[in-house]
Short mmCIF file of C-alpha atoms in Angstrom, two decimals:
data_model
loop_
_atom_site.label_atom_id
_atom_site.label_comp_id
_atom_site.label_asym_id
_atom_site.label_seq_id
_atom_site.Cartn_x
_atom_site.Cartn_y
_atom_site.Cartn_z
CA MET A 1 -11.39 -88.78 24.87
CA ARG A 2 -13.03 -90.38 27.40
CA SER A 3 -14.55 -93.01 28.87
CA GLY A 4 -17.72 -92.85 27.95
CA ALA A 5 -18.22 -89.66 26.24
CA SER A 6 -21.23 -87.56 25.45
CA MET A 7 -21.94 -85.29 22.71
CA THR A 8 -24.88 -84.39 20.63
CA ALA A 9 -25.59 -84.46 16.74
CA SER A 10 -24.37 -81.27 16.10
CA GLU A 11 -20.89 -81.17 18.83
CA LEU A 12 -20.35 -84.52 17.16
CA ARG A 13 -21.06 -82.90 13.27
CA ALA A 14 -18.52 -80.28 13.90
CA ASN A 15 -15.71 -82.65 15.23
CA ILE A 16 -16.47 -85.91 13.42
CA TYR A 17 -13.52 -87.12 11.79
CA ARG A 18 -11.26 -85.96 15.47
CA LEU A 19 -13.48 -87.86 17.55
CA LEU A 20 -13.79 -90.56 14.62
CA ASP A 21 -10.11 -90.58 15.22
CA SER A 22 -10.39 -90.26 18.55
CA VAL A 23 -12.72 -94.03 18.91
CA LEU A 24 -10.08 -95.31 16.42
CA GLU A 25 -7.29 -94.69 18.23
CA THR A 26 -8.17 -95.68 22.65
CA GLY A 27 -11.06 -97.89 21.43
CA ILE A 28 -13.46 -95.99 23.26
CA PRO A 29 -17.13 -95.97 21.80
CA LEU A 30 -18.66 -92.16 21.79
CA GLU A 31 -22.45 -91.44 22.47
CA ILE A 32 -24.40 -89.23 21.16
CA GLU A 33 -28.16 -88.41 22.40
CA ARG A 34 -30.08 -88.00 19.26
CA LYS A 35 -34.16 -87.05 19.62
CA GLY A 36 -33.83 -88.40 23.35
CA GLN A 37 -32.40 -91.86 22.58
CA VAL A 38 -28.07 -92.22 22.98
CA LEU A 39 -26.20 -93.80 19.50
CA LEU A 40 -23.38 -95.26 19.98
CA ILE A 41 -19.66 -95.00 17.84
CA ALA A 42 -17.40 -97.78 18.66
CA LEU A 43 -14.76 -100.68 16.89
CA LYS A 44 -16.96 -103.36 15.09
CA GLU A 45 -14.16 -105.53 16.89
CA PRO A 46 -12.89 -103.74 20.13
CA PRO A 47 -8.18 -103.83 20.25
CA ASP A 48 -6.14 -105.57 22.12
CA ARG A 49 -5.01 -103.83 24.76
CA LEU A 50 -1.88 -105.39 24.49
CA ASP A 51 -1.95 -103.56 21.25
CA ARG A 52 -1.38 -100.94 22.38
CA LEU A 53 1.23 -100.28 25.13
CA ILE A 54 4.14 -98.38 24.52
CA ARG A 55 7.56 -100.30 24.25
CA ARG A 56 10.28 -99.48 26.64
CA GLU A 57 13.58 -100.61 26.35
CA GLU A 58 14.55 -99.94 29.08
CA PHE A 59 12.88 -102.80 30.35
CA VAL A 60 13.69 -106.97 29.86
CA SER A 61 11.10 -108.26 26.90
CA GLY A 62 11.71 -113.00 27.07
CA ASP A 63 11.25 -115.22 28.20
CA ALA A 64 12.09 -114.91 33.02
CA GLY A 65 13.73 -117.67 33.32
CA ASP A 66 17.32 -116.46 31.22
CA LEU A 67 17.39 -113.73 33.58
CA VAL A 68 17.34 -117.08 37.12
CA HIS A 69 21.43 -117.19 36.01
CA LEU A 70 22.32 -113.91 35.71
CA ASP A 71 24.99 -112.80 38.04
CA TRP A 72 23.47 -109.49 39.88
CA THR A 73 26.38 -108.92 42.21
CA ARG A 74 27.51 -105.65 40.68
CA GLU A 75 25.18 -104.19 40.92
CA TRP A 76 23.28 -105.28 44.62
CA LYS A 77 23.61 -102.02 46.71
CA PRO A 78 23.59 -102.79 50.34
#
């Protein structure tokens, strides 16, 4: 579901659980058009963007200051 996704109440009814799960997983609100008005289904408190980061084992995590004293001479190729 993209940001600002808008649909009718009938479309919501046909896929309600999948759409609600999508709002929970992505934090992207869902707009529903009903009787000329727009309703919004959204999380009460938006998720922290850092919580959605994918863990990458191949990258360094920790204090950047610890990298200052590493010896990279074997890795460096001019």
